[in-house]
C-alpha cells in the first residue's frame, strides 16, 4: 500500500470514528469504555452529565475508584471477574453526583473483545435532569437550607444500600420541637422561621461531619448517622444534642427556650428501608413524648430498658454518694526481691443495701460519663489519705496507690483539690501514688503533663496503669514524669503458655528498666507466674496469689499477724 492509499484509509477511519463518537455523544445512555484493568479509556457526554465529572477527571481512572455501588457486589473488581466469566452483567447501581446528589441507574456491563469492556448506564434518578432539580431547588428546604424530605429519602436509600452486608448500625433520628406551634402563635411566624434556622445550625454543629441532617417538615427534623458501631454512640449524640438545644436561642433580641423530643430507629434491627425506619423513629418519638423522661426513645425496647437502667443507676449512684455507701478495699503490692510489702492499691466498692458488694466495673463507667466521677474521685482521694494516715499513725509506712479517671485529669483544679485534701487529712503525700491509664494521659496531654509535674513536686509518684493495652507509644513516656509501669493482668494470665503474652510482659519489664522506671505485674494468681516474673526481674507484683483486695481492717490484721515487712519510701 502506498502512502497515498494509507492516508486515504486513515482519513476514512477518522471520519468513521468521528461519526461514532458523535452518535455516542448524542445518546441518552452514559457509555464508558474500559480497558482490561477497568481503567476508563473513553466516555460520552451523557456519562459526564450523570456523574458531574469532567473528561480530565475520568480518563485513566479506574471505574472502581468512582463513588458508585454495584448491586450485589462489594467491589467492582468482583463484578469484572463475573463479567469475564459470563460476558455480560445487568443490574442496578447507585452513585454520588459531584453536586452531592444521588444518582441511580440501570447498567449493562459487556465484555467486548479480550481487552475491552463496555458499560452502558441508563440514568433512572427520578427521570429528571440534575440541572432541573438544582434549578428548582426542589431538594432543599428554603428556610433552613437543609435537604428536604425528598432528598432525605434519596440519601437514606443510598446510605442503607452502602451499609448492606457491613457490620454496624445506621441510626435514624426523628427530632420534634415541643410546642413549636405556641412559639409561632405567640411570637409570630417570622421569629418561628428564624428559630427553625438557628435550630438547624445547632443540629449541624452538634453532629459529626458525614451526618445527614434534613428538615422533614414543619418543626420536624431527621438526622441520619451512617454506620455506627454501637447504639450507645447514637444515644450519646442524641442526649448531647437535647441538652444543647435546651440552651436559649437568641432571636431578634429575644431569648427563646425550647425543648426537643427524639425517636430513634436503627438499621437493620428496626427496618431495612427508609419508609420503615422513618415510621419507626416517628413512633419512638411519640412514645418519648408520652413518657417524658429523657426526651428520647429507641424504637426497640431492649435498648430502652438498657437506657432506663442506666438512668436509675445514675440516680442511685448520686444517692449512694450522699449516703456514703462506698468503701475502699486494699490489695497489697509486694517487692519481688525482698518479699516486703511496698504498698497497697485502693479499689472502690459499693456496699449496696440490697444488692451487696458491687464492683467498680459495674458503675465506674456511668460515673465517668455523667461526671459523677469528679465527686466520687474526690471522695476516694480523701478516704485514701485518711486511711493512709491511719496506717502511718500505727507505725506502718504503707504507700497507697489510687486510681484516677481521665475526667479527673481534665479538671484544672485537680492539684489544688488534692493539695487541700492532703493538708486537711495531714497525710504525707510521699505515701501517695497515682495510677493513670495511658489513654487518660493521651486524651489531654498538655494538661496531664502539667498536673503530673505538679504532683511530682508534691512528692507523689505516678504509675501508668494497664500498660500495654492501648497506645504503648513509647514516645510519650519521655514527656511525662512517670515512676512505674503496671503490666496489665491480661498479659499475666497466660504468661506461662502464650508466647505473645510472654513477649509483651518481658518487653514491658525491659522498657521500664531502660527508662529507669519500676515494673509491677498485676493479677498474679499462681506460683509459676511469680517465678517467671522473678526470673525476668520484674520489680513488684500484686494479685490473688498474694491477696485479693480486702477491707482496711483485714489488711492491718494481715500485716500484723504475718509480721509482714513494709518497705518505707
Ligand atoms: P485496675 O486498676 O486494673 O485494678 C485491678 C483490678 O484487678 C481490680 O478489680 C482487682 O480486684 C483485680 N485483681 C487484682 N488481682 C487480681 C487477680 O489476681 N486476678 C484477677 N482476675 N483480678 C485481679 P476491681 O477492684 O474490680 O477494679 C476494676 C477497675 O475499676 C480497676 O482496674 C480500676 O480501673 C477501676 N477502679 C477501681 N477503683 C477505682 C477508683 O477508686 N477510682 C477509679 N477512677 N477507678 C477505680
Ligand atoms: Ca489500677
Ligand atoms: Ca490495672
XYZ file of C-alpha atoms and ligand atoms in Angstrom:
617
model
C 0.000 0.000 0.000
C 1.449 3.341 -0.950
C 1.392 6.392 1.261
C -1.491 7.990 -0.531
C -3.669 4.938 -0.023
C -2.719 4.800 3.604
C -3.582 8.480 4.060
C -6.965 7.951 2.476
C -7.706 4.995 4.699
C -6.746 6.868 7.855
C -8.970 9.806 6.865
C -11.851 7.405 6.248
C -11.331 5.721 9.559
C -11.147 9.073 11.328
C -14.399 10.122 9.726
C -15.979 6.905 10.851
C -14.697 7.358 14.380
C -15.874 10.923 14.354
C -19.340 9.774 13.386
C -19.327 7.078 16.030
C -18.267 9.481 18.733
C -20.917 11.979 17.602
C -23.550 9.261 17.863
C -22.273 8.271 21.287
C -22.344 11.864 22.455
C -25.958 12.243 21.471
C -27.149 9.107 23.145
C -29.115 9.412 26.352
C -27.290 6.490 27.923
C -23.942 7.034 29.515
C -21.296 4.964 27.756
C -17.924 4.083 29.203
C -15.169 2.090 27.561
C -12.808 0.341 29.919
C -9.568 -1.461 29.378
C -8.812 -4.841 30.858
C -7.903 -3.364 34.233
C -11.112 -1.368 34.433
C -9.450 1.941 33.541
C -11.580 4.418 31.661
C -10.430 4.974 28.094
C -13.438 6.789 26.762
C -16.747 8.223 27.979
C -19.582 10.005 26.267
C -21.287 13.244 27.206
C -24.245 11.574 28.936
C -21.897 9.875 31.380
C -20.297 13.218 32.232
C -23.764 14.524 32.965
C -24.692 11.569 35.152
C -21.605 11.867 37.354
C -20.969 15.595 37.125
C -17.299 14.850 36.378
C -15.163 16.132 33.501
C -13.168 14.207 30.892
C -9.985 15.042 32.721
C -11.329 13.727 35.969
C -12.280 10.444 34.336
C -9.675 9.443 31.774
C -7.230 6.887 33.007
C -9.054 6.491 36.295
C -10.343 3.139 37.358
C -14.099 2.902 37.309
C -13.941 1.169 40.662
C -12.489 4.326 42.213
C -15.594 6.348 41.435
C -18.201 6.550 44.175
C -20.510 4.021 42.554
C -22.036 0.973 44.238
C -22.825 -2.097 42.188
C -25.850 -4.042 43.268
C -24.904 -7.392 44.734
C -21.156 -6.785 44.562
C -18.984 -5.361 47.273
C -16.350 -4.273 44.781
C -16.084 -3.514 41.115
C -13.225 -5.996 40.793
C -15.553 -8.824 41.759
C -18.000 -7.614 39.176
C -15.327 -7.590 36.463
C -14.477 -11.193 37.282
C -18.128 -12.069 36.873
C -18.303 -10.333 33.507
C -15.135 -12.087 32.401
C -16.922 -15.354 33.030
C -20.413 -14.569 31.861
C -19.715 -11.965 29.167
C -22.381 -9.597 30.465
C -23.874 -8.247 33.672
C -27.042 -6.270 34.085
C -28.028 -4.652 37.322
C -28.605 -1.517 39.308
C -26.136 0.999 40.585
C -26.008 3.948 42.938
C -23.607 6.789 42.848
C -22.955 10.258 44.148
C -23.032 13.128 41.680
C -20.341 15.748 42.155
C -23.000 18.124 43.481
C -23.850 15.681 46.218
C -26.929 14.191 44.633
C -27.571 10.535 44.498
C -27.969 9.098 41.049
C -29.350 5.689 40.302
C -29.050 3.739 37.125
C -29.550 0.535 35.277
C -26.292 -0.711 33.879
C -25.199 -3.260 31.332
C -21.566 -4.189 31.534
C -20.452 -6.098 28.469
C -17.227 -7.842 27.633
C -16.021 -6.508 24.292
C -13.011 -8.257 22.865
C -10.384 -9.554 25.254
C -9.045 -6.155 26.195
C -12.184 -4.099 26.410
C -15.322 -3.666 28.485
C -18.290 -1.503 27.625
C -20.573 -0.103 30.299
C -23.932 1.372 29.387
C -25.633 3.485 32.030
C -29.291 4.303 31.914
C -29.942 7.149 34.357
C -33.010 6.299 36.405
C -32.628 9.036 39.002
C -36.203 10.127 39.186
C -36.129 10.553 35.401
C -35.412 14.251 35.687
C -32.205 16.003 34.911
C -29.956 17.118 37.678
C -29.927 20.653 36.393
C -33.675 20.766 36.660
C -33.680 19.738 40.262
C -30.865 22.113 41.078
C -32.642 24.987 39.418
C -35.924 24.427 41.144
C -34.137 23.701 44.423
C -36.740 21.055 44.916
C -34.345 19.137 47.097
C -33.649 21.806 49.670
C -35.732 23.491 52.279
C -35.730 27.259 51.612
C -35.860 28.272 55.287
C -33.069 26.185 56.763
C -31.148 25.327 53.610
C -31.198 21.678 54.715
C -32.062 18.784 52.417
C -35.809 18.298 52.330
C -37.833 15.135 52.662
C -37.325 14.063 49.049
C -33.569 14.350 49.234
C -33.628 12.651 52.628
C -35.307 9.601 51.098
C -32.776 9.505 48.277
C -29.806 9.837 50.564
C -31.129 7.454 53.153
C -31.730 4.820 50.482
C -28.187 5.284 49.360
C -26.768 5.068 52.895
C -28.729 1.871 53.531
C -27.540 0.451 50.251
C -23.987 1.205 51.284
C -24.447 -0.329 54.738
C -25.735 -3.600 53.311
C -23.652 -6.521 54.440
C -21.480 -4.406 56.718
C -21.353 -4.594 60.479
C -22.818 -1.707 62.444
C -25.955 0.381 62.583
C -27.379 3.258 60.636
C -29.249 5.479 63.067
C -32.348 7.383 62.029
C -33.362 10.072 64.494
C -36.599 11.938 64.392
C -36.464 15.291 66.235
C -39.519 17.294 67.079
C -39.532 20.719 68.721
C -42.012 20.630 71.593
C -44.825 23.180 71.470
C -43.448 24.880 68.408
C -46.949 25.945 67.489
C -47.077 28.046 70.620
C -43.936 29.912 69.590
C -45.358 30.549 66.147
C -48.655 31.738 67.556
C -47.275 33.993 70.234
C -44.108 35.362 68.636
C -45.109 35.259 65.004
C -44.060 33.197 62.004
C -41.067 35.322 61.201
C -39.475 34.513 64.545
C -40.636 30.929 64.173
C -38.776 30.671 60.875
C -35.638 32.213 62.323
C -35.817 29.775 65.210
C -36.002 26.857 62.780
C -32.951 28.217 61.028
C -30.935 28.528 64.243
C -32.147 25.131 65.318
C -30.864 23.667 62.053
C -27.498 25.310 62.651
C -27.311 23.877 66.126
C -28.033 20.416 64.712
C -25.222 20.836 62.213
C -22.768 21.897 64.899
C -23.643 19.031 67.252
C -23.416 16.063 64.902
C -20.198 14.841 63.315
C -19.467 15.619 59.702
C -20.863 12.995 57.393
C -24.179 13.082 59.232
C -27.238 13.623 57.059
C -29.380 16.381 58.541
C -32.681 17.255 56.946
C -35.888 19.139 57.559
C -38.692 16.663 57.370
C -41.421 19.257 57.530
C -42.836 21.797 59.990
C -40.869 21.539 63.196
C -39.624 18.034 62.455
C -36.049 17.242 61.572
C -34.487 13.931 60.661
C -30.852 13.129 61.302
C -29.203 10.041 59.840
C -25.983 8.713 61.310
C -24.224 6.440 58.836
C -22.664 3.206 60.117
C -22.044 3.432 63.830
C -20.572 0.523 65.690
C -22.538 0.875 68.871
C -26.080 2.011 69.563
C -24.625 3.764 72.600
C -22.799 6.219 70.338
C -26.134 7.349 68.943
C -27.549 7.690 72.411
C -24.629 9.879 73.448
C -25.025 12.166 70.434
C -28.782 12.444 70.810
C -28.753 13.155 74.521
C -25.909 15.614 73.940
C -27.954 17.467 71.369
C -31.089 17.541 73.520
C -29.022 19.130 76.256
C -27.514 21.613 73.812
C -30.958 22.518 72.448
C -32.096 23.447 75.930
C -29.697 26.397 75.943
C -31.503 29.604 74.951
C -31.791 30.757 71.352
C -31.342 34.497 70.781
C -33.625 35.687 68.021
C -34.276 39.368 67.322
C -33.072 40.204 70.835
C -35.464 37.696 72.311
C -34.320 34.819 74.456
C -36.267 31.707 73.497
C -36.160 28.411 75.333
C -37.277 25.210 73.667
C -37.220 21.513 74.394
C -36.982 18.728 71.841
C -38.078 15.143 71.743
C -36.364 12.459 69.709
C -37.187 8.986 68.484
C -34.503 6.646 67.198
C -34.673 3.655 64.899
C -31.731 1.564 63.823
C -30.908 -0.172 60.593
C -31.015 -3.158 60.347
C -32.903 -4.181 63.511
C -35.802 -1.741 63.247
C -36.210 -1.726 59.495
C -34.359 -2.181 56.237
C -35.877 0.535 54.079
C -36.291 4.298 54.516
C -40.068 4.182 54.968
C -39.994 1.666 57.802
C -37.080 3.293 59.566
C -38.649 6.745 59.395
C -42.004 5.458 60.553
C -40.465 3.614 63.492
C -38.358 6.599 64.506
C -41.537 8.659 64.411
C -43.364 6.125 66.603
C -40.465 6.109 69.047
C -40.598 9.922 69.138
C -44.286 9.854 70.043
C -43.593 7.340 72.786
C -40.884 9.594 74.121
C -43.377 12.457 74.263
C -45.676 10.317 76.371
C -43.000 9.114 78.754
C -41.280 12.474 79.042
C -38.370 11.011 80.872
C -35.209 11.593 78.963
C -36.549 13.308 75.881
C -35.760 10.391 73.571
C -36.562 6.770 72.989
C -35.324 3.949 70.868
C -37.825 2.042 68.822
C -36.524 -1.254 70.175
C -37.430 -1.975 73.768
C -34.240 -3.757 74.629
C -32.305 -0.537 74.186
C -34.885 1.440 76.107
C -34.515 -0.930 79.027
C -30.745 -0.631 78.911
C -31.009 3.128 78.947
C -33.560 3.328 81.703
C -31.315 1.038 83.764
C -28.515 3.485 83.216
C -30.719 6.314 84.328
C -31.667 4.583 87.530
C -28.030 3.614 88.103
C -27.029 7.227 87.706
C -29.549 8.481 90.241
C -28.795 5.585 92.588
C -25.111 6.492 92.394
C -25.897 10.061 93.366
C -27.853 8.865 96.371
C -25.157 6.354 97.270
C -22.561 9.100 97.328
C -24.708 11.135 99.668
C -25.414 8.183 101.906
C -21.742 7.160 101.935
C -22.396 3.681 100.636
C -18.890 3.418 99.185
C -15.798 1.990 100.743
C -12.255 1.190 99.693
C -10.663 -2.235 99.634
C -6.901 -2.587 99.578
C -4.767 -5.026 97.649
C -1.173 -5.290 98.905
C 1.694 -4.974 96.425
C 4.916 -6.928 97.034
C 8.550 -6.329 96.236
C 9.753 -9.381 94.329
C 13.350 -9.048 95.531
C 12.708 -8.806 99.235
C 9.113 -10.069 99.561
C 8.393 -6.916 101.557
C 5.113 -5.104 101.145
C 5.722 -1.959 99.109
C 2.216 -0.588 99.236
C -1.431 -1.265 98.529
C -3.813 -0.330 95.752
C -7.105 1.230 96.815
C -10.071 -0.225 94.912
C -13.531 1.165 95.320
C -16.518 -0.952 96.365
C -20.173 -0.012 96.530
C -21.867 -1.548 99.551
C -25.364 -1.628 98.157
C -28.058 -2.052 100.847
C -29.979 -4.635 98.762
C -27.545 -5.968 96.225
C -24.470 -6.411 98.400
C -20.979 -5.524 97.217
C -20.905 -4.038 93.714
C -17.581 -3.991 91.865
C -16.370 -0.830 90.082
C -16.727 -2.479 86.678
C -20.472 -2.085 87.115
C -20.579 1.632 87.865
C -17.309 3.495 87.180
C -18.137 3.949 83.508
C -21.511 5.528 84.233
C -19.896 7.718 86.875
C -17.335 8.834 84.308
C -19.916 9.591 81.664
C -22.083 11.634 83.965
C -19.262 13.492 85.640
C -20.269 11.983 88.972
C -16.689 10.759 88.924
C -15.494 14.196 89.988
C -17.217 13.972 93.360
C -16.682 10.233 93.631
C -12.994 10.677 92.812
C -12.670 13.354 95.459
C -14.320 11.094 97.981
C -11.814 8.337 97.079
C -8.828 10.661 97.449
C -9.999 11.898 100.833
C -10.629 8.366 102.068
C -7.244 7.175 100.794
C -5.467 9.992 102.618
C -7.381 9.298 105.827
C -6.654 5.573 105.633
C -3.019 6.203 104.794
C -2.709 8.487 107.770
C -4.310 5.809 109.914
C -1.599 3.321 108.877
C 1.185 5.859 109.415
C -0.138 6.598 112.878
C 0.058 2.887 113.634
C 3.697 2.914 112.590
C 3.007 1.219 109.229
C 4.566 3.252 106.406
C 2.240 1.927 103.730
C 2.257 3.651 100.365
C -1.192 3.787 98.817
C -1.935 3.734 95.112
C -5.158 5.316 93.908
C -6.837 5.076 90.504
C -7.587 8.335 88.728
C -10.008 8.700 85.836
C -9.362 10.634 82.646
C -12.067 13.147 83.601
C -10.259 13.998 86.812
C -7.134 14.851 84.832
C -9.058 17.420 82.827
C -10.120 19.213 85.989
C -7.908 22.300 86.133
C -8.315 22.418 89.908
C -7.252 18.803 90.392
C -3.886 19.523 92.011
C -5.340 22.245 94.151
C -8.097 19.990 95.404
C -5.645 17.205 96.090
C -3.311 19.554 97.967
C -6.189 20.688 100.115
C -7.248 17.116 100.888
C -3.686 16.150 101.799
C -3.437 19.117 104.133
C -6.800 18.553 105.771
C -6.026 14.916 106.469
C -2.397 15.657 107.498
C -1.237 12.871 105.189
C 2.328 12.819 103.923
C 1.950 12.902 100.091
C 5.139 10.896 99.657
C 2.988 7.901 100.635
C 0.609 8.526 97.794
C 0.811 7.052 94.311
C -1.474 7.976 91.426
C -2.432 5.335 88.832
C -3.396 6.635 85.408
C -4.081 4.716 82.221
C -2.235 5.507 79.026
C -5.390 6.560 77.266
C -6.246 9.009 80.045
C -2.820 10.603 79.634
C -3.137 10.826 75.883
C -6.598 12.355 75.994
C -5.282 15.598 77.328
C -1.523 15.540 77.015
C -0.667 19.087 77.969
C -2.966 19.316 80.954
C -1.866 15.865 82.086
C 1.823 16.766 81.800
C 1.250 19.881 83.879
C -0.703 18.022 86.556
C 1.864 15.224 86.738
C 4.742 17.587 87.274
C 2.793 19.376 89.993
C 2.135 16.036 91.675
C 5.779 15.167 91.349
C 6.709 18.416 93.073
C 4.479 17.398 95.962
C 6.370 14.124 96.313
C 3.597 11.980 94.828
C 4.643 9.150 92.498
C 2.898 8.198 89.278
C 2.215 4.774 87.765
C 0.869 4.009 84.301
C -1.976 1.552 84.745
C -2.942 -1.270 82.360
C 0.257 -0.650 80.421
C 0.328 -2.303 77.018
C -3.406 -2.294 76.438
C -3.777 0.889 74.434
C -1.263 3.303 72.973
C 2.056 1.942 74.050
C 3.609 4.650 72.020
C 6.797 4.783 73.944
C 7.452 8.280 72.817
C 5.111 9.809 75.319
C 6.871 8.230 78.264
C 9.610 10.798 77.793
C 7.208 13.674 78.255
C 5.518 12.545 81.424
C 7.256 12.302 84.767
C 6.337 8.682 85.430
C 7.763 6.307 88.036
C 6.224 2.948 87.291
C 4.629 0.787 84.611
C 1.902 -1.641 85.660
C 1.692 -4.618 83.329
C -1.966 -5.280 82.653
C -3.273 -8.502 84.106
C -4.465 -9.705 80.708
C -0.803 -10.367 79.842
C -0.075 -12.134 83.105
C -2.937 -14.661 82.978
C -1.431 -16.758 80.174
C 2.138 -15.800 80.690
C 3.157 -19.433 81.087
C 1.666 -20.565 77.792
C 1.004 -17.732 75.337
C 4.179 -16.661 73.528
C 2.648 -13.257 72.700
C 1.965 -12.540 76.334
C 5.448 -13.662 77.285
C 6.896 -11.299 74.727
C 4.739 -8.376 75.828
C 5.308 -8.819 79.540
C 9.055 -9.238 79.242
C 9.275 -6.304 76.852
C 7.427 -4.045 79.263
C 9.807 -5.043 82.049
C 12.763 -4.257 79.788
C 11.302 -0.918 78.719
C 10.690 0.073 82.317
C 14.257 -0.753 83.263
C 15.747 1.054 80.300
C 13.832 4.171 81.223
C 14.754 3.857 84.875
C 11.204 3.001 85.919
C 9.798 0.252 88.108
C 7.600 -2.523 86.727
C 4.657 -4.016 88.578
C 2.779 -7.116 87.465
C -0.978 -7.137 88.087
C -3.194 -10.165 88.521
C -0.597 -12.711 89.642
C -2.573 -15.808 90.554
C -0.063 -18.660 90.690
C 3.362 -19.518 91.937
C 4.541 -20.329 88.401
C 3.666 -16.872 87.254
C 5.530 -15.433 90.186
C 8.657 -17.496 89.487
C 8.550 -16.453 85.854
C 8.231 -12.774 86.760
C 11.106 -13.032 89.220
C 13.204 -14.666 86.530
C 12.593 -11.713 84.262
C 13.369 -9.322 87.085
C 10.006 -7.738 87.393
C 10.182 -5.457 90.429
C 6.785 -5.762 92.054
C 3.574 -7.771 91.880
C 0.037 -7.928 93.162
C -2.728 -10.457 92.664
C -4.897 -13.131 94.196
C -1.803 -15.299 94.750
C -0.766 -12.867 97.478
C -4.121 -11.454 98.468
C -7.359 -10.243 96.904
C -8.443 -6.681 97.655
C -9.584 -6.672 101.314
C -11.021 -4.158 103.774
C -8.616 -1.915 105.639
C -9.063 -3.750 108.951
C -8.198 -7.078 107.337
C -5.120 -5.667 105.673
C -3.961 -4.313 109.011
C -4.601 -7.688 110.636
C -2.738 -9.499 107.865
C 0.281 -7.226 108.161
C 0.403 -7.619 111.921
C -0.367 -11.353 112.098
C 2.038 -12.401 109.373
C 4.529 -9.874 110.587
C 4.973 -8.541 107.063
C 7.849 -6.170 106.476
C 6.913 -2.855 104.952
C 9.321 -1.023 102.664
C 9.326 2.631 103.650
C 9.550 5.292 100.934
P -7.414 -1.864 87.887
O -6.854 -0.557 88.300
O -6.684 -2.576 86.796
O -7.484 -2.736 89.181
C -7.097 -4.067 89.267
C -8.281 -4.966 89.180
O -7.843 -6.307 89.123
C -9.184 -4.899 90.431
O -10.528 -5.071 90.008
C -8.721 -6.111 91.219
O -9.710 -6.603 92.085
C -8.443 -7.080 90.126
N -7.468 -8.095 90.511
C -6.444 -7.976 91.365
N -5.732 -9.118 91.427
C -6.316 -9.991 90.576
C -6.031 -11.335 90.181
O -5.096 -11.981 90.624
N -6.854 -11.891 89.260
C -7.897 -11.214 88.735
N -8.663 -11.823 87.835
N -8.194 -9.938 89.070
C -7.402 -9.333 89.987
P -11.680 -4.170 90.580
O -11.453 -3.865 92.002
O -12.957 -4.794 90.174
O -11.469 -2.822 89.807
C -11.677 -2.735 88.434
C -11.238 -1.426 87.874
O -12.042 -0.365 88.359
C -9.832 -1.040 88.261
O -8.940 -1.714 87.435
C -9.851 0.441 88.060
O -9.645 0.740 86.699
C -11.269 0.804 88.406
N -11.292 1.380 89.755
C -11.277 0.749 90.948
N -11.316 1.639 91.960
C -11.326 2.856 91.391
C -11.356 4.192 91.913
O -11.348 4.442 93.104
N -11.381 5.210 91.011
C -11.359 4.971 89.668
N -11.388 6.025 88.839
N -11.329 3.735 89.156
C -11.313 2.694 90.010
Ca -5.115 0.305 88.986
Ca -4.696 -2.181 86.060
